[in-house]
Coordinates of C-alpha atoms in Angstrom, one line a residue:
Chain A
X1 CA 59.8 25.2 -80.7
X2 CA 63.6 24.4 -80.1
X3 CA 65.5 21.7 -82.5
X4 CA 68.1 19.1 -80.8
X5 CA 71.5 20.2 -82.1
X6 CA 74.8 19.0 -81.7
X7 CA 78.1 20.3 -82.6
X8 CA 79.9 18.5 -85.8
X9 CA 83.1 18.5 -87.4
X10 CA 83.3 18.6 -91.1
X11 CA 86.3 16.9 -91.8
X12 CA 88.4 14.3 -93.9
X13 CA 90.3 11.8 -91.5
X14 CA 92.3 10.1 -94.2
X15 CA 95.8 9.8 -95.5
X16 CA 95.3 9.7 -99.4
X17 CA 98.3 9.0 -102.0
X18 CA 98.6 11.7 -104.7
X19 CA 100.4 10.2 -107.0
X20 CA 103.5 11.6 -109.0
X21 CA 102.3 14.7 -110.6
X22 CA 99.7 16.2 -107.6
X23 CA 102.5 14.5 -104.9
X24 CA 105.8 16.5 -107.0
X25 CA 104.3 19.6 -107.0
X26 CA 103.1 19.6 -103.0
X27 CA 106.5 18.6 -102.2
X28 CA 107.7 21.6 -104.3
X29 CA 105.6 23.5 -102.2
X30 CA 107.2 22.5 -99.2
X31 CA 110.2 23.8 -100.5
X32 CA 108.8 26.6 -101.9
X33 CA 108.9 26.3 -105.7
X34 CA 105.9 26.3 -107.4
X35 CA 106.2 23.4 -110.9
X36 CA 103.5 23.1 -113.8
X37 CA 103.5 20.2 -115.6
X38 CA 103.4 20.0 -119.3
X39 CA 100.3 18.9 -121.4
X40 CA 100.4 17.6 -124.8
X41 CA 100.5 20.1 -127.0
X42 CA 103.3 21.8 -125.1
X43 CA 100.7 23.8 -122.6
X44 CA 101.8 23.9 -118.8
X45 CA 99.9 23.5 -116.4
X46 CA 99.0 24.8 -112.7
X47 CA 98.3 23.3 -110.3
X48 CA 100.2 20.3 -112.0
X49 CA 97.2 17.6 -113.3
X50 CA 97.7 14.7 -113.5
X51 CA 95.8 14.0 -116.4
X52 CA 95.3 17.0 -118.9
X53 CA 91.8 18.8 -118.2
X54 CA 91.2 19.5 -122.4
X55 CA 92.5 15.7 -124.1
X56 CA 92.2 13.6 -121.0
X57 CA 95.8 12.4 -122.1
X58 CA 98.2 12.1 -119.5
X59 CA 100.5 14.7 -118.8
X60 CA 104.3 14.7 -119.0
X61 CA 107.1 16.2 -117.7
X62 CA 107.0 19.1 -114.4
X63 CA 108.1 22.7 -115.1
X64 CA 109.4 24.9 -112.5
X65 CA 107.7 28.2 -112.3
X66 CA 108.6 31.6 -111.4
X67 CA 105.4 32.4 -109.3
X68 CA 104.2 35.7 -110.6
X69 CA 101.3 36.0 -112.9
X70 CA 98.5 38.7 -113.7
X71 CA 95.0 38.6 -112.2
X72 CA 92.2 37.0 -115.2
X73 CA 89.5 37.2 -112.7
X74 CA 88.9 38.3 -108.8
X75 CA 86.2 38.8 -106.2
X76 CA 86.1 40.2 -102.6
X77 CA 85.6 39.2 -99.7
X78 CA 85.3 39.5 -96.0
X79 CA 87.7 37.5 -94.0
X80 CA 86.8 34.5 -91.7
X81 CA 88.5 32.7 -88.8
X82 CA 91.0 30.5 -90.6
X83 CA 91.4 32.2 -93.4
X84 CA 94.8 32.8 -94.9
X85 CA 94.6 36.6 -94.3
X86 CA 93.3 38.5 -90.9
X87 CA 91.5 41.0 -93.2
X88 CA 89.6 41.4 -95.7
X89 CA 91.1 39.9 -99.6
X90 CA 90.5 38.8 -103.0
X91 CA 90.4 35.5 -104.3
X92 CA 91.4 35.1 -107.4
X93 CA 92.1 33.4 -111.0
X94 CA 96.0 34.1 -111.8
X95 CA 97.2 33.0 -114.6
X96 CA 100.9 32.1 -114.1
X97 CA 103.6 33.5 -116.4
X98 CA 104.4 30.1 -119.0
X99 CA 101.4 28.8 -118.0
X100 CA 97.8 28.1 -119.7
X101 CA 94.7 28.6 -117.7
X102 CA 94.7 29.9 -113.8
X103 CA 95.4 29.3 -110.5
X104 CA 92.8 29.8 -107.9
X105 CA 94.4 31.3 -104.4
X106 CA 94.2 34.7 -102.4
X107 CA 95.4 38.0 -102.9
X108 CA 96.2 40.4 -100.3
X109 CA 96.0 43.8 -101.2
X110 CA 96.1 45.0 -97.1
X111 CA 92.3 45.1 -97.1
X112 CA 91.6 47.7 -99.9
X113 CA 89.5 46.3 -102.7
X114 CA 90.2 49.3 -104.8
X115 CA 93.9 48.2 -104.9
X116 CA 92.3 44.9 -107.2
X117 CA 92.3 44.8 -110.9
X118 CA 91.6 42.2 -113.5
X119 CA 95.3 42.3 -115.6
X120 CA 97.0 43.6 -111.9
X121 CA 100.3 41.7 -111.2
X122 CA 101.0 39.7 -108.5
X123 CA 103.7 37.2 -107.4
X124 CA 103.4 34.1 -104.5
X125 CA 104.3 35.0 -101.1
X126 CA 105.4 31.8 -99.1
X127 CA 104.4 30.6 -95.6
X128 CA 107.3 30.7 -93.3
X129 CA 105.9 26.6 -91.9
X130 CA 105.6 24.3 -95.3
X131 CA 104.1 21.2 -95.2
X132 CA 103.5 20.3 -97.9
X133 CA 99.9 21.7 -98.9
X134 CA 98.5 24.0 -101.0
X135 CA 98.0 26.4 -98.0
X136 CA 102.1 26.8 -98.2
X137 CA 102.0 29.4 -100.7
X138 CA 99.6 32.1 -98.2
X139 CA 98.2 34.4 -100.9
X140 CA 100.0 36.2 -103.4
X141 CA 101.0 40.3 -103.3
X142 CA 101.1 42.7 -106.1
X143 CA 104.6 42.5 -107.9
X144 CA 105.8 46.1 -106.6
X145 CA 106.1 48.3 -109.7
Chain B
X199 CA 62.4 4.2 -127.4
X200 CA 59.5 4.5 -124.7
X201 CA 57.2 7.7 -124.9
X202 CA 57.4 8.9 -121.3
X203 CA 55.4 11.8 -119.7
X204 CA 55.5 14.0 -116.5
X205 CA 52.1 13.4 -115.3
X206 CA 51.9 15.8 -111.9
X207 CA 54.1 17.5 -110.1
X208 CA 54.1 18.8 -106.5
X209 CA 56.3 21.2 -104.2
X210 CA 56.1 22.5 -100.4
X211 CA 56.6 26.0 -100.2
X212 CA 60.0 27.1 -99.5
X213 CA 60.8 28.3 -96.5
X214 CA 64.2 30.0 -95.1
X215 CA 64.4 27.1 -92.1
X216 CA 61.6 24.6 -91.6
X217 CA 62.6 23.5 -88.0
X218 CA 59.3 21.4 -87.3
X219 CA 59.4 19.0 -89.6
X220 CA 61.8 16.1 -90.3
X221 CA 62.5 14.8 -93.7
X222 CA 59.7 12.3 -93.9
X223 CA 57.1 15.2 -92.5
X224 CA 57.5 17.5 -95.2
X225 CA 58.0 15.2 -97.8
X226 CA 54.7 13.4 -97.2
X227 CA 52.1 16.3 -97.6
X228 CA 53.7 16.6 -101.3
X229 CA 53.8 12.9 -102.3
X230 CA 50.4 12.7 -101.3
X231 CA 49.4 15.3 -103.3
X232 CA 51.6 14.6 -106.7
X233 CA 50.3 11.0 -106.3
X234 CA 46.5 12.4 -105.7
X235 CA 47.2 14.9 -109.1
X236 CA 47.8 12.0 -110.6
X237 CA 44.8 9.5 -109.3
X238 CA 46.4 7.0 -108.3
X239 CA 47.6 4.7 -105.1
X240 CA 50.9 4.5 -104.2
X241 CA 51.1 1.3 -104.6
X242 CA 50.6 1.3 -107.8
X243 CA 54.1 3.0 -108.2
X244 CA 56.9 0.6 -110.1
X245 CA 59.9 2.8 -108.9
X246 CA 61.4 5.7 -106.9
X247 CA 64.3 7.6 -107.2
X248 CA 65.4 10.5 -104.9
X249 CA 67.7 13.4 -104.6
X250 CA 69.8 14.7 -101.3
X251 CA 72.5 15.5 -99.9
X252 CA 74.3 14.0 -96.3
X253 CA 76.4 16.7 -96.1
X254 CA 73.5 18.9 -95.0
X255 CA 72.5 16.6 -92.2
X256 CA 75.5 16.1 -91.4
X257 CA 75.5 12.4 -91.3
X258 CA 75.8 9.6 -93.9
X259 CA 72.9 8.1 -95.6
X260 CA 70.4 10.8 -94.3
X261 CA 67.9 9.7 -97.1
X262 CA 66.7 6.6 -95.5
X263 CA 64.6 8.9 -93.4
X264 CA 62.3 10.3 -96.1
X265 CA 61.4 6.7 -96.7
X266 CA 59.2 6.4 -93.9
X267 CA 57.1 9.0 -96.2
X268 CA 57.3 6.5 -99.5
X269 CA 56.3 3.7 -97.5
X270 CA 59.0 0.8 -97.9
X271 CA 56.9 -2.1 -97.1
X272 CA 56.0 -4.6 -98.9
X273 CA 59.8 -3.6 -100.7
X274 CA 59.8 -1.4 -103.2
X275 CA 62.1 -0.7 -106.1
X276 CA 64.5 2.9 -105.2
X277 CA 67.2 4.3 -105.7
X278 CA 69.1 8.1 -104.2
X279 CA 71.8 10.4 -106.2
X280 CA 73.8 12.3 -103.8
X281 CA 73.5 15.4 -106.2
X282 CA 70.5 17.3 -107.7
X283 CA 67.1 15.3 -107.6
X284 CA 66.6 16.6 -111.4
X285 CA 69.5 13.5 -111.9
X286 CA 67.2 10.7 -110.1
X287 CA 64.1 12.2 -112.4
X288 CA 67.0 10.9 -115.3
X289 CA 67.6 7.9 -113.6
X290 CA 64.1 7.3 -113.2
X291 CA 63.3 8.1 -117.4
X292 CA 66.4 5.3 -117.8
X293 CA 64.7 3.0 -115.5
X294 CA 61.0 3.6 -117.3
X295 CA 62.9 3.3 -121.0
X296 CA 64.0 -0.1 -119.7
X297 CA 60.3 -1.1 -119.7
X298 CA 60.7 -2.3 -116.2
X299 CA 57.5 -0.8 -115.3
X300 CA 55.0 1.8 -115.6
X301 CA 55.1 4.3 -113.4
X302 CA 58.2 5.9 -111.4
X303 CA 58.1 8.8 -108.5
X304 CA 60.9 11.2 -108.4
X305 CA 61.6 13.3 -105.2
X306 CA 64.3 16.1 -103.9
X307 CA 64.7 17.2 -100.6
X308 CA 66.3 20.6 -99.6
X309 CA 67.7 21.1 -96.2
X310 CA 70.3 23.5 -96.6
X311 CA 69.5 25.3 -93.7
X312 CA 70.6 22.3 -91.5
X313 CA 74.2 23.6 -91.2
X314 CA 75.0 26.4 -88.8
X315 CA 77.7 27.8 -91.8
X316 CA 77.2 26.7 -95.2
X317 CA 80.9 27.9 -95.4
X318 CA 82.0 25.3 -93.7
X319 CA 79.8 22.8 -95.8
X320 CA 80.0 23.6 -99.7
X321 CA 83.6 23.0 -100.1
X322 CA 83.5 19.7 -99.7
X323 CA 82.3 19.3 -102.7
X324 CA 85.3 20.4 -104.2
X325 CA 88.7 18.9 -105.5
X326 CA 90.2 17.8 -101.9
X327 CA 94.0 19.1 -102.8
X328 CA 93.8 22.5 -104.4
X329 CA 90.1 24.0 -103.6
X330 CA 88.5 22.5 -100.8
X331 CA 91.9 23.0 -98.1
X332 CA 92.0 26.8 -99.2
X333 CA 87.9 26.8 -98.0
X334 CA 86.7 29.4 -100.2
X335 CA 83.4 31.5 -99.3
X336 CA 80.5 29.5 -100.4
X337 CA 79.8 32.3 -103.3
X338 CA 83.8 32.8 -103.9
X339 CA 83.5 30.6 -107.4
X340 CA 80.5 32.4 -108.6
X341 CA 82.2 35.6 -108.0
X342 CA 85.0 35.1 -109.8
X343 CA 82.5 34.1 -112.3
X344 CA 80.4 37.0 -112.6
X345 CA 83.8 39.2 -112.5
X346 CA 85.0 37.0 -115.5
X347 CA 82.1 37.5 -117.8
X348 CA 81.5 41.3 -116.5
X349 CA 85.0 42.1 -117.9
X350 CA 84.8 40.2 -121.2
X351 CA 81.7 42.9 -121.8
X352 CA 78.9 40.3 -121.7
X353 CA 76.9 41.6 -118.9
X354 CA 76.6 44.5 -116.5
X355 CA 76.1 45.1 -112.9
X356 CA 72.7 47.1 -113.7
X357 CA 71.8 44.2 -116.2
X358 CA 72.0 41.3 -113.2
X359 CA 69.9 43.5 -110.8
X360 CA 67.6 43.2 -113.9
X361 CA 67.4 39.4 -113.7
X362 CA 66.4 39.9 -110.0
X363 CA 64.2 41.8 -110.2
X364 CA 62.3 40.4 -112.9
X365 CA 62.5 37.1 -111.4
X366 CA 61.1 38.3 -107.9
X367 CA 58.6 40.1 -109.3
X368 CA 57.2 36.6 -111.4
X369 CA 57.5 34.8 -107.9
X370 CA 55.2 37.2 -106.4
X371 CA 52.3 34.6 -108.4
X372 CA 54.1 31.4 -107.2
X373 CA 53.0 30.4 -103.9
X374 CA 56.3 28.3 -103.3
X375 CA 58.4 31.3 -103.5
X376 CA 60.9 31.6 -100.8
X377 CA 61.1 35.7 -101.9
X378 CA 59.1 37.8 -104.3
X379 CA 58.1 41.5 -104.6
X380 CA 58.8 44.6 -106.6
X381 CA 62.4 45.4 -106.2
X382 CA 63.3 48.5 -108.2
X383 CA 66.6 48.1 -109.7
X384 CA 68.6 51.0 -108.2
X385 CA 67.6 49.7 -104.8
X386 CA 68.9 46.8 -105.6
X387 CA 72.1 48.2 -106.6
X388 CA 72.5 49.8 -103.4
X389 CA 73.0 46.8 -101.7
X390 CA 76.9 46.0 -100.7
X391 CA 78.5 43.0 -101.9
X392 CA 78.9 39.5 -100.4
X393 CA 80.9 38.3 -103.2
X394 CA 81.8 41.1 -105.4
X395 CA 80.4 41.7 -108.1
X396 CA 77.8 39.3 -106.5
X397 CA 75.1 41.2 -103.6
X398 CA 73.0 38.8 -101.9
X399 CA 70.3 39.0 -104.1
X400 CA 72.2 37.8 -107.2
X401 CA 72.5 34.7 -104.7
X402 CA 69.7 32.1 -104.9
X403 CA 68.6 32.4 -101.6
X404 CA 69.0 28.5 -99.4
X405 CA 65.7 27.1 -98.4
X406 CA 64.1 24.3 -97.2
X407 CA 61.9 22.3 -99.3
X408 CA 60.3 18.9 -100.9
X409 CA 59.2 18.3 -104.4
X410 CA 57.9 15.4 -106.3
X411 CA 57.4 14.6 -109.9
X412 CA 55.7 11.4 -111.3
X413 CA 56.4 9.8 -114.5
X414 CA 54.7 7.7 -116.0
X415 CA 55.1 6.0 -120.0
X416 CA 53.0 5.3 -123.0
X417 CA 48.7 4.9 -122.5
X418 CA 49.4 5.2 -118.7
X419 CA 50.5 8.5 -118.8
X420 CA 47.5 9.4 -121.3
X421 CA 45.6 7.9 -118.1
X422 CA 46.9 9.7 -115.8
X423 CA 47.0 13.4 -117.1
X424 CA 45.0 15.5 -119.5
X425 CA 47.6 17.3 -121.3
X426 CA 50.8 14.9 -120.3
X427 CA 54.2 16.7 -120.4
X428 CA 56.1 14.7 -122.8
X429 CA 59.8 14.1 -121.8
X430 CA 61.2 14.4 -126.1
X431 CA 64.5 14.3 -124.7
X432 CA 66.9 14.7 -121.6
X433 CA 70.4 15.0 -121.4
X434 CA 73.2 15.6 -119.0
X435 CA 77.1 16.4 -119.2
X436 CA 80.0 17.6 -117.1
X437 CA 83.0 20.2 -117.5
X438 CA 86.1 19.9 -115.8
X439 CA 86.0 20.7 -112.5
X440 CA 89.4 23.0 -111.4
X441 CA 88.0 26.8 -112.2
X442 CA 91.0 27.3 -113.7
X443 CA 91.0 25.1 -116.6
X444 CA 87.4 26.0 -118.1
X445 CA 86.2 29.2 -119.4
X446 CA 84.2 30.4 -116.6
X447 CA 82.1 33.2 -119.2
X448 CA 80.7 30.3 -120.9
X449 CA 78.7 26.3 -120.0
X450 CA 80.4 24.8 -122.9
X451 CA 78.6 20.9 -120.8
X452 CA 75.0 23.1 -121.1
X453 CA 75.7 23.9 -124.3
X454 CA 76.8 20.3 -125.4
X455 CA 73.8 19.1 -123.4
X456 CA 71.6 20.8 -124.9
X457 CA 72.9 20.2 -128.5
X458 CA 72.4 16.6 -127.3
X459 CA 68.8 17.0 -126.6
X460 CA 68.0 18.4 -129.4
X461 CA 68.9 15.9 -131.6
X462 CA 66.8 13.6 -129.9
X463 CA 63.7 15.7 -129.7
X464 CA 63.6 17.2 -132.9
X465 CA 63.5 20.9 -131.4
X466 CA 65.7 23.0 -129.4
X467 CA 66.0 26.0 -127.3
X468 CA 65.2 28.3 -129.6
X469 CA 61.9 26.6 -130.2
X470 CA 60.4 26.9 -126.5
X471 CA 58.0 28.8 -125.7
X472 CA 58.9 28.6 -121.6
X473 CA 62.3 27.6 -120.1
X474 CA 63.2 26.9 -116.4
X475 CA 66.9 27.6 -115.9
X476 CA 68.6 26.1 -112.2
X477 CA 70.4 29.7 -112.3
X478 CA 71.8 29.7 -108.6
X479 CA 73.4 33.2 -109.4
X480 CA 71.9 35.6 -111.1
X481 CA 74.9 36.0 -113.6
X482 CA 74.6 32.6 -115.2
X483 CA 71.0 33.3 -116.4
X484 CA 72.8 34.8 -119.5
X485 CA 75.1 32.2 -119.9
X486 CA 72.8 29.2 -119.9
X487 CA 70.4 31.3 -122.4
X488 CA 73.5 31.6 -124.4
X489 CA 74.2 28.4 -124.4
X490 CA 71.1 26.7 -124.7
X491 CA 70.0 29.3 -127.5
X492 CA 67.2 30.8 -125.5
X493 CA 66.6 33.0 -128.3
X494 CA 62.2 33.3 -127.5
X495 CA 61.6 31.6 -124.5
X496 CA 60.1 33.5 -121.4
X497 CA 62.7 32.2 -118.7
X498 CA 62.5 31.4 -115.3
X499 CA 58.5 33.1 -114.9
X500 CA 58.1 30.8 -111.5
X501 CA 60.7 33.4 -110.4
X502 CA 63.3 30.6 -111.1
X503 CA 66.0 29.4 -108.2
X504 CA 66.6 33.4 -107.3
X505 CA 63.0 33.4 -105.6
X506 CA 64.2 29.9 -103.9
X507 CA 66.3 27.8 -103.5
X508 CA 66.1 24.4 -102.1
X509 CA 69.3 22.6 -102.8
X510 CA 69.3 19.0 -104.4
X511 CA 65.5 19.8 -104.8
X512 CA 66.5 23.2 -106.7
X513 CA 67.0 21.7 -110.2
X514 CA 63.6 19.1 -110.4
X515 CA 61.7 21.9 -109.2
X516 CA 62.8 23.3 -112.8
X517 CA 61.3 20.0 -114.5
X518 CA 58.4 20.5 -112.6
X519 CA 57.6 24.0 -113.1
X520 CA 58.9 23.3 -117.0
X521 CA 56.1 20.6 -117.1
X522 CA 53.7 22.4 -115.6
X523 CA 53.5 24.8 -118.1
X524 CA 52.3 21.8 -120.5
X525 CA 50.3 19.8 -117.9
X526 CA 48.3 23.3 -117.6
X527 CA 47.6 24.2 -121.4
X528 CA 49.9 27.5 -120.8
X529 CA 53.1 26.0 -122.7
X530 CA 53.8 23.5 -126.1
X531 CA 57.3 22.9 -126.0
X532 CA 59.5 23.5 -122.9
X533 CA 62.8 23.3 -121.4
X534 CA 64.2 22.7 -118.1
X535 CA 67.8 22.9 -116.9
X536 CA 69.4 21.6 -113.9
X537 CA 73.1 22.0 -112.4
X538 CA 75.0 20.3 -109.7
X539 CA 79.0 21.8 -108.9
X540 CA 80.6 24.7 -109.0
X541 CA 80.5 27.6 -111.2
X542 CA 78.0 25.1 -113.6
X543 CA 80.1 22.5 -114.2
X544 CA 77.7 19.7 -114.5
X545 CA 74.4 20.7 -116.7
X546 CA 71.4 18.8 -117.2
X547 CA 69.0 19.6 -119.7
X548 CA 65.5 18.0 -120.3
X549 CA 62.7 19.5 -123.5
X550 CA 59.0 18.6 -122.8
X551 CA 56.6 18.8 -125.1
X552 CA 52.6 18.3 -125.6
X553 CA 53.3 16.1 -128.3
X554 CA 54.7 12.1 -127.6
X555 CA 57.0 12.3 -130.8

């Protein structure tokens, strides 16, 4: 027995306000710097929050970042139409240097899974076309040694 | 504070796509029979509350359509979480505890298969500015997971094969099981990776299914069931949500839950005899024993969420099978856990025992 189908677009058709902590740090990205913001306590943060994760306090001031970092945690996997690498890649937990906690994005290690570490270093490699998105930074590459 | 009991519960078998039935068809077979377990008319039901999600069907409000099975007329008293049904089985104690009736019916639907590429479905569930525009593989979280805890030491690749293939062994006795059988652990080892360190076995595999679990409070529970499974205490609680900002080696919101529970019922997870964890990955079976203190409880011996998986139905089929074990005579005191999110950051925990208080 067959089932009707129909094709269907999962999608979010909205323009949404991020406010001045998510909103500062996409525009950063546009211009390719990458910003934490601070949490009380002194921690930074990224992806800057607008509201810290651990005291619920609101956050203060942004930080701009370097954009390298060492790999916490990673997993492989095979690459799909519209992802942000034509092969295969990691994603991955960095944790940013002056930063607490990670950042989730891909690494691109040319398709070799024995080239990923836990504690490897790698830095942000930009997108030519920024607009603004968390896609603008397209994966990040091991810091060349 | 009300003394509240499962009194039946009731599941389809699950089944990799069910293709012949819409919602209502297989949801009525197992009302009919949780209701008949229990000996009484549906009518006679004060309240239901029901679990699903749209974003399987791909359409909003998807639910309505199972009501053709509960039977809305004369109108009835319901209500629907878009999450987990094990959180409308909370709803559902909150609404009995309000002494606004009697007896409530709680109901989860699974129809993950639905989507073509579950890929393209799960990340909507995640934050809409840093995770879900990225669209991460559907296991991508869970990997990252599993990677974390097998580098602080706490676990093995040989040692998760071991969860599978105890688990599918157990489900070889459960007729609901999606997958069961004698997998040896080197072969499962041999298998390649789909999220590594993750194979496709460590996943819990996405089914289609229906399950239904009455409640019922005070002398009509001791009515309606022999041995009634005693709900001593049920708690829920939720982590943040970016992967980033939580310890991914440890359910700090299970562990908090569970503390919670406790104190209301007067035991904890140390003193069950039979626990029923919603592990969707085979990793975070140690993780949730660790952090509900599973210290001597058989876990998961329906063959748990590895030997099926029929998302939003997924974590009440753990209350079920948890009070089953009471309903039955097989268990005293039990535990059942249910999660909703990624990488467990929502945790609902729920002890049963034969005793009211």
């Amino acid at each position: 027995m067959t089932s009707l189908s129909a094709p269907y677009t999962v999608e979010f058709p909205f323009d949404r306000t991020v406010g001045p902590k998510v909103g500062t740090f996409l525009a950063g990205l546009r211009e390719a710097r990458l910003f934490g913001v601070r949490a009380p306590g002194g921690r930074v943060l990224c992806p800057a929050v607008e509201f810290d994760p651990e005291t619920a306090e609101e956050t203060g001031e942004l930080v701009e970042l370097a954009g390298e970092g060492t790999v916490v945690s990673w997993t492989w996997v095979s690459t799909r139409e519209g992802d942000p690498l034509p092969h295969d890649f990691a994603w991955a937990l960095v944790a940013i240097d002056g930063t607490d906690g990670s950042f989730f994005h891909a690494v691109d290690v040319g398709g070799d899974p024995g080239r990923m570490s836990t504690g490897m270093r790698v830095r942000v490699r930009w997108r030519e076309v920024r607009v603004g998105e968390i896609g603008d930074i397209g994966c990040f590459e091991p810091v060349p040694v | 504070m009300r003394d509240i009991a499962v009194v039946s519960f009731a599941q389809s078998p699950c089944v990799a796509a069910n293709r012949r039935d819409d919602m209502a068809g297989f949801l009525l077979p197992v009302i009919r029979d949780a209701v008949q377990q229990a000996g009484i008319d549906r009518d006679q039901i004060d309240f239901f509350a029901s679990g699903s999600h749209d974003f399987f069907e791909g359409r909003t409000f998807a639910y309505i359509e199972s009501l053709d099975a509960v039977g809305a007329w004369p109108p009835i008293s319901e209500s629907h979480v878009e999450m987990d049904a094990a959180w409308a089985f909370h709803e559902a104690w909150a609404w009995l505890q309000l002494g606004q009736g009697d007896i409530a019916l709680v109901y989860g639907i699974g129809r993950g298969s639905l989507p073509r590429d579950l890929d393209q479905v799960l990340p909507a569930q995640l934050d809409p500015y840093y995770l879900a525009p990225l669209r991460p593989h559907r296991h991508a979280l869970a990997g990252l997971q599993a990677r974390a805890l097998l580098d602080a030491g706490r676990t093995s690749e040989q040692q998760l094969a071991e969860v599978v293939s105890r688990s599918l062994a157990a489900a070889v006795a459960n007729p609901a099981a999606q997958k069961s059988g004698a997998f040896s652990v080197a072969e499962l080892m041999a298998a390649p990776y789909v999220a590594s360190p993750l194979r496709e076995h460590d996943v819990a595999p996405c089914g289609d299914a229906a399950a239904v679990v009455v409640l019922a409070a005070g002398d009509t529970a001791r009515r309606l069931a022999d041995r009634p499974a005693w709900v001593r205490a049920i708690d829920h609680r939720m982590d943040t949500h970016y992967p980033g900002s939580r310890d991914l080696t440890r359910a700090e919101s299970a562990r908090i839950a569970g503390a919670r529970a406790a104190e209301l019922a007067g035991f904890a997870g140390y003193d069950v005899d039979v626990a029923e964890l919603h592990v969707q990955y085979s990793h975070q079976e140690m993780i949730l024993a660790d952090a509900l203190g599973l210290t001597g409880a058989l876990i998961n011996l329906s063959g748990g969420p590895l030997a099926g998986n029929p998302m939003t139905a997924t974590g009440l089929i753990r209350i079920g099978e948890a009070a089953a074990q009471i309903l039955d005579g097989r268990a005293g005191r039990t535990l059942a856990h249910a999660t909703n999110g990624p990488a467990l950051q929502q945790n609902l925990v729920c002890l049963m025992s034969t005793d009211p208080a």
